[in-house]
Coordinates of C-alpha atoms in Angstrom, one line a residue:
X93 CA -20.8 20.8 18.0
X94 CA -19.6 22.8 21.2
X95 CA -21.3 25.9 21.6
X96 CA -18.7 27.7 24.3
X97 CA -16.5 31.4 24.7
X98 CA -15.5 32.0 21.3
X99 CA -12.2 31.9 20.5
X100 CA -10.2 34.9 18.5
X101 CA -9.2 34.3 15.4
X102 CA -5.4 33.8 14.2
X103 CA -3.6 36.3 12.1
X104 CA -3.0 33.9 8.7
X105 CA -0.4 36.0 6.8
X106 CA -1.7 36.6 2.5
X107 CA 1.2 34.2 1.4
X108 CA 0.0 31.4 3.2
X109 CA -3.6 31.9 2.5
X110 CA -2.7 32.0 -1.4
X111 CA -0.7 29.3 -1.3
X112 CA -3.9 26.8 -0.2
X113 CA -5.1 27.1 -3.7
X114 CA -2.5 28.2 -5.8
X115 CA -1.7 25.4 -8.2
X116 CA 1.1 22.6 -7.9
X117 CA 4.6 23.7 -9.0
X118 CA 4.7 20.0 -11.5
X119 CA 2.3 20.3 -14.9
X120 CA -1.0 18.5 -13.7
X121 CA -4.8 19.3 -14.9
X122 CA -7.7 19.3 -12.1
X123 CA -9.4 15.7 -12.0
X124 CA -13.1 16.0 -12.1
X125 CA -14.4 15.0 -7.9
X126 CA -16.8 11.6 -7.7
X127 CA -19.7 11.6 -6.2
X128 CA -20.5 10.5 -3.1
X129 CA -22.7 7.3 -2.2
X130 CA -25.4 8.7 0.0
X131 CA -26.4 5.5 1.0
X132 CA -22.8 4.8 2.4
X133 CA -23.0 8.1 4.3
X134 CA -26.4 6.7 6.0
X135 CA -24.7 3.3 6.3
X136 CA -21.8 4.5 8.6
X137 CA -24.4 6.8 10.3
X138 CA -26.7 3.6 10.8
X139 CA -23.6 1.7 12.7
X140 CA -23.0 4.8 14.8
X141 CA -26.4 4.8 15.9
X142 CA -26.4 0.8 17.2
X143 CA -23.0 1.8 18.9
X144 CA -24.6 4.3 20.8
X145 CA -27.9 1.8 21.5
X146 CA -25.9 -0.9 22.9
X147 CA -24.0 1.7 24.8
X148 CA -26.2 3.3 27.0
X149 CA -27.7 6.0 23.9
X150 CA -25.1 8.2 23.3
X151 CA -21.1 8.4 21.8
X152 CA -19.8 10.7 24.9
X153 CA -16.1 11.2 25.5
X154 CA -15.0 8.9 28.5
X155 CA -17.7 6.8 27.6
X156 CA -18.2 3.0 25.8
X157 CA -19.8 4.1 22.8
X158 CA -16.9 6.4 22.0
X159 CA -14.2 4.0 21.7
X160 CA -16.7 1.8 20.2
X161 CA -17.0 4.4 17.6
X162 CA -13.3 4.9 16.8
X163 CA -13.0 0.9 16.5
X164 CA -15.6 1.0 13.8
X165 CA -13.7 4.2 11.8
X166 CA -10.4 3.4 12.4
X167 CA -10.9 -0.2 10.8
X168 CA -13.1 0.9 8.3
X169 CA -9.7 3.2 6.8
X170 CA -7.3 0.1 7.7
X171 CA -9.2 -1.7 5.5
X172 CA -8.9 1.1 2.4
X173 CA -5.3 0.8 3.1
X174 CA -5.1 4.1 5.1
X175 CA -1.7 4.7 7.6
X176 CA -4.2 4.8 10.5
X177 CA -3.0 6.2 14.1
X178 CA -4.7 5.9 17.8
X179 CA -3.7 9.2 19.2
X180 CA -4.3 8.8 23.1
X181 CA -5.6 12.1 24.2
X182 CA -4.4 12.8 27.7
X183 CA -6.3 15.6 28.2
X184 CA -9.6 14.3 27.2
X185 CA -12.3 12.8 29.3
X186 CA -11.7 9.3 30.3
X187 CA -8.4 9.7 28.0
X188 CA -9.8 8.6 24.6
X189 CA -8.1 8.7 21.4
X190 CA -8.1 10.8 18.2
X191 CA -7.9 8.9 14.9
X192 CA -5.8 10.2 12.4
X193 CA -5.6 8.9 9.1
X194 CA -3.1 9.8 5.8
X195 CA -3.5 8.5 2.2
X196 CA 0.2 7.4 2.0
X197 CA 0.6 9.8 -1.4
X198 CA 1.4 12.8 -2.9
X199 CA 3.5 15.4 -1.4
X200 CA 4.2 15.3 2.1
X201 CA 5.2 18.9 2.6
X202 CA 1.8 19.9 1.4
X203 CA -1.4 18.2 3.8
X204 CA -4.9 19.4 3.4
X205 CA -6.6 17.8 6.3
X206 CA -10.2 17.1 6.8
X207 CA -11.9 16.6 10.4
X208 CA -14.7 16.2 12.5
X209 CA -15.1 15.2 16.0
X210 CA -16.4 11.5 16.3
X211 CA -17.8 12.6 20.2
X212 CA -21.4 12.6 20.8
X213 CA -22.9 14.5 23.8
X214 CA -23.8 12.6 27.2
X215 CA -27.8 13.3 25.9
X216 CA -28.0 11.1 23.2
X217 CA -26.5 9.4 20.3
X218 CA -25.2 12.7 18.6
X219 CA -26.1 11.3 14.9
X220 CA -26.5 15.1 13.3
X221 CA -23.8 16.6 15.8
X222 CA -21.3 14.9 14.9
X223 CA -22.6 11.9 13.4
X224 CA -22.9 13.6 10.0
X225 CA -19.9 15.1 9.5
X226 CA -17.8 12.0 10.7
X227 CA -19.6 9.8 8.1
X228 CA -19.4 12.0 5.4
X229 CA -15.3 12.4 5.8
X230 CA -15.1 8.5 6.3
X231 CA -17.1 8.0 2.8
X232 CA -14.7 10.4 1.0
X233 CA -12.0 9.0 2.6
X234 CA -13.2 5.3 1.4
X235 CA -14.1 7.0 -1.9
X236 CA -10.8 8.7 -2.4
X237 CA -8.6 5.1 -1.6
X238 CA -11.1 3.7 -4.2
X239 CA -10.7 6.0 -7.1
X240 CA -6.9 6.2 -6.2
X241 CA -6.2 9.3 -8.2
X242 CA -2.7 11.0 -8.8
X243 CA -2.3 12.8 -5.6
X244 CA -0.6 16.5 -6.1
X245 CA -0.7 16.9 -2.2
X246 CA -1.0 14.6 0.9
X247 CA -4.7 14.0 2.3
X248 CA -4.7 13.5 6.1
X249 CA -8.3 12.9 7.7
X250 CA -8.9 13.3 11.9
X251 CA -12.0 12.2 14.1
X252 CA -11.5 14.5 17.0
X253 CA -12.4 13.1 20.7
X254 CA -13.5 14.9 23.1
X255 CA -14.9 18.2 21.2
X256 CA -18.3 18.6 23.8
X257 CA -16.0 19.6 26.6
X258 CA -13.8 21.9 25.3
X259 CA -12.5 21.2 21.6
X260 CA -10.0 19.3 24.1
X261 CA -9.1 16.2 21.1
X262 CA -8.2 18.6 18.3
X263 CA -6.7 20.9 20.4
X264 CA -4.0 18.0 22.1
X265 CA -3.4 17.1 18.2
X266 CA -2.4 20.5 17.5
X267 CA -0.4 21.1 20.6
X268 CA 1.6 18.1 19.9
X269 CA 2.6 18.9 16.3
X270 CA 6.3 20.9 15.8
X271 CA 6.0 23.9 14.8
X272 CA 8.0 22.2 10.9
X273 CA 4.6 19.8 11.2
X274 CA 2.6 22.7 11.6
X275 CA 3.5 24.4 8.7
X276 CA 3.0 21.3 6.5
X277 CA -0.6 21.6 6.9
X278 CA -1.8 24.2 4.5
X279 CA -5.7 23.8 5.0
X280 CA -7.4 22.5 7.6
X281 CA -11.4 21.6 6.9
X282 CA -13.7 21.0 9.5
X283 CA -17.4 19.7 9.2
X284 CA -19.4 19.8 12.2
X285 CA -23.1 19.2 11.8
X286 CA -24.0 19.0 7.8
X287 CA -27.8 17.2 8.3
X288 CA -29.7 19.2 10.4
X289 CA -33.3 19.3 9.6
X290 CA -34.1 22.3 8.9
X291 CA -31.4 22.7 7.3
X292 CA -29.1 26.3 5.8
X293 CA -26.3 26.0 4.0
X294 CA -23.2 27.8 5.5
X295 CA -19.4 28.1 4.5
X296 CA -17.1 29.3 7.1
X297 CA -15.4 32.4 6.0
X298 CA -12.6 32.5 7.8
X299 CA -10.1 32.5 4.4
X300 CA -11.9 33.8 1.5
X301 CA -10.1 31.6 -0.9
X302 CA -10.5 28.4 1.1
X303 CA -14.6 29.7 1.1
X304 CA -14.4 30.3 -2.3
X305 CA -13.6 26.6 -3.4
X306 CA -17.1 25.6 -1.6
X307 CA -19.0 28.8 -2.8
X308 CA -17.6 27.4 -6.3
X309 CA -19.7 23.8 -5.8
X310 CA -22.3 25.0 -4.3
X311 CA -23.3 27.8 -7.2
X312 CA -23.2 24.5 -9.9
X313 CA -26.4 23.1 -8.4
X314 CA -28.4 26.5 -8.0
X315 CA -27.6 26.7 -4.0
X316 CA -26.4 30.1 -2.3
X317 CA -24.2 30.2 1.1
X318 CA -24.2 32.1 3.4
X319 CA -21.0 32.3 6.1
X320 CA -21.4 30.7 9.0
X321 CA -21.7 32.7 12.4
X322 CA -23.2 30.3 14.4
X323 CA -19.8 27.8 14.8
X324 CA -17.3 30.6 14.5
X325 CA -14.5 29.4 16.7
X326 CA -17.0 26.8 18.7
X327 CA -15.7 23.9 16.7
X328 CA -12.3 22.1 15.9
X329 CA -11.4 24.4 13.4
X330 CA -10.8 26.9 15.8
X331 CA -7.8 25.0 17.2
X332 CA -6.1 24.8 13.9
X333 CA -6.9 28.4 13.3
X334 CA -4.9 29.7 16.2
X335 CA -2.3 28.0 15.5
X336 CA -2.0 30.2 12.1
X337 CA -2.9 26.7 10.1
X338 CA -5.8 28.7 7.3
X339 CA -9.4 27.0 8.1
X340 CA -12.5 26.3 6.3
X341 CA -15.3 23.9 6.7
X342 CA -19.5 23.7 6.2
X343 CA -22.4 23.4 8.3
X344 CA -25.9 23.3 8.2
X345 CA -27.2 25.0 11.4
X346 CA -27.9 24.3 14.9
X347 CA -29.6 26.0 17.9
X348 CA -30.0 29.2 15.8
X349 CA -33.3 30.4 14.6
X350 CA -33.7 30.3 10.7
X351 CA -34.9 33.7 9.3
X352 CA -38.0 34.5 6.8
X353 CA -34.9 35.1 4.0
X354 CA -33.1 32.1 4.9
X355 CA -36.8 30.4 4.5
X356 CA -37.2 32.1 1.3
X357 CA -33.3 31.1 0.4
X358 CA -33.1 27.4 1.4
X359 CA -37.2 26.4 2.1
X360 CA -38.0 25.0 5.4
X361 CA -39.8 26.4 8.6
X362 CA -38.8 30.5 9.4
X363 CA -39.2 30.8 13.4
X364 CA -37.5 27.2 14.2
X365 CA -34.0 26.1 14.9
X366 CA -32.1 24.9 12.1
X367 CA -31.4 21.4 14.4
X368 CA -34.8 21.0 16.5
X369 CA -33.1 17.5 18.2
X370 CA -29.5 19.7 19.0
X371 CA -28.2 18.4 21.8
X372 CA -30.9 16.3 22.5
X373 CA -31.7 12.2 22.7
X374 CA -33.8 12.9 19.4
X375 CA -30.7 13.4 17.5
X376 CA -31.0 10.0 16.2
X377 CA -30.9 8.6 12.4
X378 CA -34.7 9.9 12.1
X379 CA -33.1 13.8 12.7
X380 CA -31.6 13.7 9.4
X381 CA -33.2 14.2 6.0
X382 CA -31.1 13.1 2.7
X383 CA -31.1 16.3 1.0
X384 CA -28.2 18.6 2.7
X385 CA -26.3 15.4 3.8
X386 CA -25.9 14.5 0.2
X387 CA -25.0 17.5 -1.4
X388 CA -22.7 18.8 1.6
X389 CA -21.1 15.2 1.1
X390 CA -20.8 16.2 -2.6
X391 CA -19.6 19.6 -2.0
X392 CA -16.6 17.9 0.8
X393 CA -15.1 15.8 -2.1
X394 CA -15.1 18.7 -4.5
X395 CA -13.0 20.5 -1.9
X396 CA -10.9 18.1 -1.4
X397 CA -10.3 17.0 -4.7
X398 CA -10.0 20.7 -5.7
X399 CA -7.4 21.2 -3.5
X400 CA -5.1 17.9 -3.3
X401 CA -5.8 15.9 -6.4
X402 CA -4.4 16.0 -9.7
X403 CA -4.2 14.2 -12.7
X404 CA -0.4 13.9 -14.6
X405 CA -0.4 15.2 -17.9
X406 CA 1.9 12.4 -19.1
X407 CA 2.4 8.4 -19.1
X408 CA 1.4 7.3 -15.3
X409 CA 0.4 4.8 -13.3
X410 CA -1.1 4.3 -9.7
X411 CA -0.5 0.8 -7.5
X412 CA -2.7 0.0 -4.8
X413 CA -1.8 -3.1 -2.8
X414 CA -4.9 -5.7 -1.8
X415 CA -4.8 -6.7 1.3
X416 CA -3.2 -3.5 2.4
X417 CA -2.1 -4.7 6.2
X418 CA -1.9 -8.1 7.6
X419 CA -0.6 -10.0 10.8
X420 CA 1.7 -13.3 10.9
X421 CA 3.8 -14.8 13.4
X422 CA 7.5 -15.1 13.0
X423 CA 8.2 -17.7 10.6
X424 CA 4.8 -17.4 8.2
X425 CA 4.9 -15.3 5.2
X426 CA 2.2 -13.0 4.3
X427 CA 0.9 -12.8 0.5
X428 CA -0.4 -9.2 -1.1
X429 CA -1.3 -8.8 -4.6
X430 CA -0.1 -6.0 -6.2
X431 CA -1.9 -4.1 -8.7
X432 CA -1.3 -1.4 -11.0
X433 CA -3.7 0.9 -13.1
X434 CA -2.4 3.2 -15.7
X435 CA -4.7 6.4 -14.9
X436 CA -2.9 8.6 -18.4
X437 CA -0.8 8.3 -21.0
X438 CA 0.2 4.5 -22.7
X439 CA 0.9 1.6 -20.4
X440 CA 4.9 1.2 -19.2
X441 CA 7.2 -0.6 -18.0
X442 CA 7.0 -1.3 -13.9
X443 CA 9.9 -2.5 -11.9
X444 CA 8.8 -3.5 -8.1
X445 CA 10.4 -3.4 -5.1
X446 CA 10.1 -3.3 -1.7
X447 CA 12.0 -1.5 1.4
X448 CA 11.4 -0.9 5.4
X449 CA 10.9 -4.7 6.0
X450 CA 11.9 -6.0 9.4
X451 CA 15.3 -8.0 10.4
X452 CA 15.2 -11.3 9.1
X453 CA 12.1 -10.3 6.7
X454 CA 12.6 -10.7 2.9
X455 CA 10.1 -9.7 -0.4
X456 CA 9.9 -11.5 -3.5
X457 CA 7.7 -10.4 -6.4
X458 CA 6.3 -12.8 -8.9
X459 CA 6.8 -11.7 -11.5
X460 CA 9.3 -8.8 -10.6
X461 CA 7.9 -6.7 -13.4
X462 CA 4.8 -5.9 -15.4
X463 CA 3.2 -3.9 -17.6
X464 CA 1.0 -0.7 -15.7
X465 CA -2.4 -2.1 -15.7
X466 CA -0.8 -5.8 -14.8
X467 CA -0.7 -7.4 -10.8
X468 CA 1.8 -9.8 -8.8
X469 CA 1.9 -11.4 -6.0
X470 CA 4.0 -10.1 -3.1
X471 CA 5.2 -12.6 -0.5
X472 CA 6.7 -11.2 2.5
X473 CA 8.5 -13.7 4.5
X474 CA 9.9 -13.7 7.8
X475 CA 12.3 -15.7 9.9
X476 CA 12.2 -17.4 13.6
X477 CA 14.5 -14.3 14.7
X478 CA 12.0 -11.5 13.0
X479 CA 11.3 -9.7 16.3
X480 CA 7.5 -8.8 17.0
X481 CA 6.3 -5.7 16.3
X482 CA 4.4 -3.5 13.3
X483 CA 6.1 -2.6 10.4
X484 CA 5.4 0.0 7.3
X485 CA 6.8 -1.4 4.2
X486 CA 6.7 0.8 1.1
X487 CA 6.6 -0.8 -2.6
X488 CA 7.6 1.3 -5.1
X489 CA 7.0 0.7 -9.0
X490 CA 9.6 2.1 -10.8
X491 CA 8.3 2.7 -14.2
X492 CA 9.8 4.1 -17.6
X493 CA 8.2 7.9 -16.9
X494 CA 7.8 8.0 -12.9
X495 CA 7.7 6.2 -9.9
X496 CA 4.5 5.3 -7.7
X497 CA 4.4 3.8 -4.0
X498 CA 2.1 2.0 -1.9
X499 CA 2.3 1.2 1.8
X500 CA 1.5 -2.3 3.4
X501 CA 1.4 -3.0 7.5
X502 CA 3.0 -6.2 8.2
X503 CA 2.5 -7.1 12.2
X504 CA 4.7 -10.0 13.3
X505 CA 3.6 -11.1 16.6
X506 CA 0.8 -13.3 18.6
X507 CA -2.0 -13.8 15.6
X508 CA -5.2 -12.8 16.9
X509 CA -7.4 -15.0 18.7
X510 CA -10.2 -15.7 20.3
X511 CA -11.1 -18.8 22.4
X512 CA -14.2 -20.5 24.1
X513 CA -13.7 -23.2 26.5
X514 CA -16.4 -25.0 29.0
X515 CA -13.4 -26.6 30.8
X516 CA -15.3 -29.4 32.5
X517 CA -16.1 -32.9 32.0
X518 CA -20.0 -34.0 32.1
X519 CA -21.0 -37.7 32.6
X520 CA -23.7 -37.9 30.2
X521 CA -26.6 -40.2 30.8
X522 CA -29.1 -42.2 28.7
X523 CA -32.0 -40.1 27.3
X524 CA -30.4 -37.2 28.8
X525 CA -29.9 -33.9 28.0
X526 CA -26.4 -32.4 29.5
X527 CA -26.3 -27.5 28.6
X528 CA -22.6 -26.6 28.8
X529 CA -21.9 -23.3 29.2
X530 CA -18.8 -22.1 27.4
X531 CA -17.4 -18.7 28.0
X532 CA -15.2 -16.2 26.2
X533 CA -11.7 -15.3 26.5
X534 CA -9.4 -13.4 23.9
X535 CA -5.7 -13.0 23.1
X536 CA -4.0 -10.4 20.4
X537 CA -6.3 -7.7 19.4
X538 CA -9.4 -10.0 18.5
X539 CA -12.7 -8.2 18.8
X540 CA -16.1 -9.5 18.5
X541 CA -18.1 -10.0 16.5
X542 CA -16.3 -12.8 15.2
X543 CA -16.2 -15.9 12.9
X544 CA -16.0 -19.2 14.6
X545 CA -15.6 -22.7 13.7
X546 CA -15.7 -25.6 16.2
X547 CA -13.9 -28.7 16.7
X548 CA -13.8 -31.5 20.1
X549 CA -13.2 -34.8 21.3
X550 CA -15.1 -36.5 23.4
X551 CA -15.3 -40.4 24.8
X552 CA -18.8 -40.8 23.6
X553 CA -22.0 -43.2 23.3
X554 CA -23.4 -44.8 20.2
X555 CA -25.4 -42.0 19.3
X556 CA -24.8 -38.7 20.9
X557 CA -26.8 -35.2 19.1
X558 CA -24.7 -32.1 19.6
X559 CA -25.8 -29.1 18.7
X560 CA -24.3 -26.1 19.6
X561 CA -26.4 -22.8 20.5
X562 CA -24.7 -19.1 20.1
X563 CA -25.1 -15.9 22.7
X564 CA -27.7 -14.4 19.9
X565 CA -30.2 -17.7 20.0
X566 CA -28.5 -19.5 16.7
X567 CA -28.4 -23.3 16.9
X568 CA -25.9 -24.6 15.0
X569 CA -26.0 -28.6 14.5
X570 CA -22.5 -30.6 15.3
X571 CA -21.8 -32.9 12.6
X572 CA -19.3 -35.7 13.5
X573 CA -16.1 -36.0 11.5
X574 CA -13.0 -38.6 11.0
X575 CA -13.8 -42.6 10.6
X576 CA -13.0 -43.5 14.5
X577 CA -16.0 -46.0 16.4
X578 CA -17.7 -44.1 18.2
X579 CA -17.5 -46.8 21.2
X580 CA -16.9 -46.3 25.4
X581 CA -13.2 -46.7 24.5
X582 CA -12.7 -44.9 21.2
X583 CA -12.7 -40.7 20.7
X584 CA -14.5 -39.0 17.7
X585 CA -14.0 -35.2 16.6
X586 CA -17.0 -33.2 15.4
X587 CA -16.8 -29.6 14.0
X588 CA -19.2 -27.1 13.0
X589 CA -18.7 -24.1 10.7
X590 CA -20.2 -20.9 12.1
X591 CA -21.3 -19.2 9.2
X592 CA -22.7 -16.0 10.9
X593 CA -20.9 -13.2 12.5
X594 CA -21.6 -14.1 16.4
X595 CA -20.9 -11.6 19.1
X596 CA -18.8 -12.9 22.0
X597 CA -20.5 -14.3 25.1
X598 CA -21.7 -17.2 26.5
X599 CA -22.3 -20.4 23.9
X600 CA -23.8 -23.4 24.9
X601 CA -23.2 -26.9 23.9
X602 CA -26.7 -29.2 24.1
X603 CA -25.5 -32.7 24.1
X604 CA -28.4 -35.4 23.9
X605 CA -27.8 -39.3 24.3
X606 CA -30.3 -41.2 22.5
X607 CA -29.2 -44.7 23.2
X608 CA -30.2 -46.8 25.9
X609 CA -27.6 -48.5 28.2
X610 CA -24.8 -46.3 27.3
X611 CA -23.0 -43.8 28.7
X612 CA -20.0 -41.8 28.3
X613 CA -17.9 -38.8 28.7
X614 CA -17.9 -35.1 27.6
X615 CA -14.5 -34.2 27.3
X616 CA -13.3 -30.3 27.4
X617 CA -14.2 -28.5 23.7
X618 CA -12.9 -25.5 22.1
X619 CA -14.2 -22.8 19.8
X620 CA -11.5 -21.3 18.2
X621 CA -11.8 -18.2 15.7

């Protein structure tokens, strides 16, 4: 959180404060919010905190641990099937990005957005501010794609860079929307530090409706708010909010000191900040206790639920696509299967088709049509002319009552890969023992870690032991393959699966001939992902 000048508020005129909660024009009935896995929340918050130990102990803007950070997000929502955008920030320290994510359903004239800045300060690893709140979005994104509900508006999630220094990631997202873009967004919530230790729970009270959906939550489990002070018009919220978008968000505290009645209120230490580690290298996974990440967690999927999801009261369906993106070269075909769910009503009739695919790209379904609650098998082909590049395609199911889409990412292009080559032929002696290095050099967008398996050809000696030894100390033994002599003259392939993830660096091959009298030659090998 960026404790700076304050920022004035926004005038937010009544109708477009009433219209954040007012009810969908279509007939739909309020679907009851899941709860949210704490131990997911920690999990996220445990890989933030070895991103910012293997780079140098903190997140920062303009720093390796922040683009680290969004790598880890931004696949994490690819993965759930999320339209995921890299949003280079120009204005932000060392130019980093903003990830911004959208469930590709419901209404797109109607976004309720959710945010928190993924930046940690230059101190240390930042795992309360902003550590918390950016896990607890990404769960209830991950939750949302996994329950799949009936959408009645469009759900749009942003991990803000750059918020230490200025708010500078959400306000160049802002700044870039027209004004028509602008007014889509109908509630912007921001959560900016919800696990401090010594913990309050506030509500920002910017809009008294938007407050009220939280104060709603929070008085079902015996808890009472109070509005928050502290982060008024410090945080990202406060560049939506002058834009005239209606704001609202949680937090649990930071520098501030927490009062005898706030003791008495919410139990822990009167006298002491509400985040003793703020801004400091001790805000790391020990900083934060269970109990107000959980039910702020909780309390963020109420909201949202509350606000964007509803359930049909007639015959429906939902189709999620598995896997929701994938990458081919021209020529190949990608496979998804397509599966629907009916979430109300009796089971229909679904037609399937499939639009936006690229020239020279067609889409079969096998079988063309099911029953809601039935799957096929999509295969996406392309051609030798399909030009490279990333495509969105959209498959609707066109059933008996309504109609339901799904988005998948097809990327025709230069598959990913990753390559490890020593490059240089070793004479290899008798009894002797020959360590070749092998280094690392990628193409596409591969990223370690990775998955390797190994394969080579060398002239070789009656009995030559390979093993092969990864950058973290693994040893791997080489098992030869293929029924060629292994003579001076003749060439034998051996291979190796790599069964662990194994970050990139250097491997080494340890070759060992154990016959007398015999020699021969280590050709080049490749490690290919």
């Amino acid at each position: 959180m960026k404790w700076g000048k304050r920022i004035g508020a926004a005038v937010v005129g009544m109708a477009a404060v009433l219209g954040v909660v007012t009810a969908p024009a279509q007939a739909v009935t309020a679907a009851a919010a899941p709860d949210i896995s704490l131990a997911n929340v920690k999990a996220h918050l445990s890989a933030l905190q070895t991103i910012a130990n293997q780079n140098g102990g903190n997140r920062a803007s303009g720093r390796p641990g922040y683009p680290a950070s969004v790598s880890y997000v931004a696949q994490k929502l690819r993965d759930a099937g999320y339209n995921v955008t890299l949003q280079s920030c120009t204005s932000c320290a060392g130019s980093n990005q903003n990830i911004i994510a959208e469930w590709p359903q419901g209404d797109a004239s109607q976004v309720i957005m959710l945010g928190a800045h993924l930046d940690s300060v230059s101190a240390g690893p930042g795992i309360n501010d902003n550590g918390s709140g950016s896990a607890s979005i990404l769960e209830v994104a991950l939750t949302l794609a996994r329950e799949n509900p009936t959408m009645a508006k469009r759900v749009r999630f942003g991990w803000w860079a750059d918020e230490e220094s200025g708010l500078r990631g959400s306000k160049f997202y802002v700044n870039s929307l027209p004004q028509t873009e602008r007014t889509k967004i109908k509630t912007y919530l921001n959560f900016d530090m919800i696990g401090s230790d010594n913990w309050g729970y506030f509500v920002y009270d910017d809009v008294a409706s938007v407050k009220a959906v939280f104060d709603e939550y929070f008085r079902t489990i015996g808890i009472q708010t109070e509005g928050d002070t502290e982060g008024d018009g410090r945080s990202d919220h406060a560049s939506f909010k002058s834009a005239g978008i209606p704001v609202g968000g949680l937090a649990t505290g930071a520098g501030y000191t927490k009062s005898a009645a706030q003791q008495q209120k919410w139990g822990g230490t009167a006298g002491r900040a509400f985040d003793s580690c703020y801004h400091r290298a001790c805000d790391t996974l020990s900083n934060i206790p269970d109990t107000p990440l959980e039910k702020n967690s909780d309390a963020i999927a109420y909201a949202l639920w509350k606000l964007a999801v509803g359930t049909s009261t007639g015959p429906d369906f939902s189709i999620g696509l598995s896997p929701a993106s994938g990458t081919v070269q021209a020529g190949q075909s990608a496979t998804v299967t397509v599966n629907t769910t009916t979430t109300s009503g009796a089971a229909q009739a679904v037609s399937l088709s499939a639009a936006g695919l690229p020239a020279g790209a067609t889409a079969t379904f096998n079988p063309a049509s099911v029953q809601s609650g039935g799957s096929s098998t999509l295969t996406i082909a392309t051609s030798a002319s399909t030009p490279n590049g990333t495509s969105t395609i959209t498959v609707t199911g066109d059933g008996t009552s309504v109609d339901r889409t799904a988005q998948y990412t097809l990327t025709v292009g230069d598959v990913s890969v990753r390559t490890f080559t020593n490059g240089t032929d070793y004479a290899l002696n008798d009894y002797a023992t020959v360590n070749s290095p092998i280094t690392s050099s990628a193409t596409g967008t591969a990223t370690s870690p990775v998955k390797v398996s190994i394969t080579g050809t060398h002239t070789c000696s009656e009995d030559l032991r390979i093993s092969l030894k990864a950058p973290d100390g693994s040893t791997y033994s080489v098992k030869a393959t293929g029924s060629l002599p292994c003579t001076d003259l003749g060439t034998r392939t051996y291979s190796v699966p790599v069964t662990n993830e194994a970050a990139s660096g250097t491997w080494t091959l340890v070759l060992y001939d154990a016959y007398a009298q015999d020699t021969g030659t280590l050709d080049s090998w490749t490690i290919t992902v």
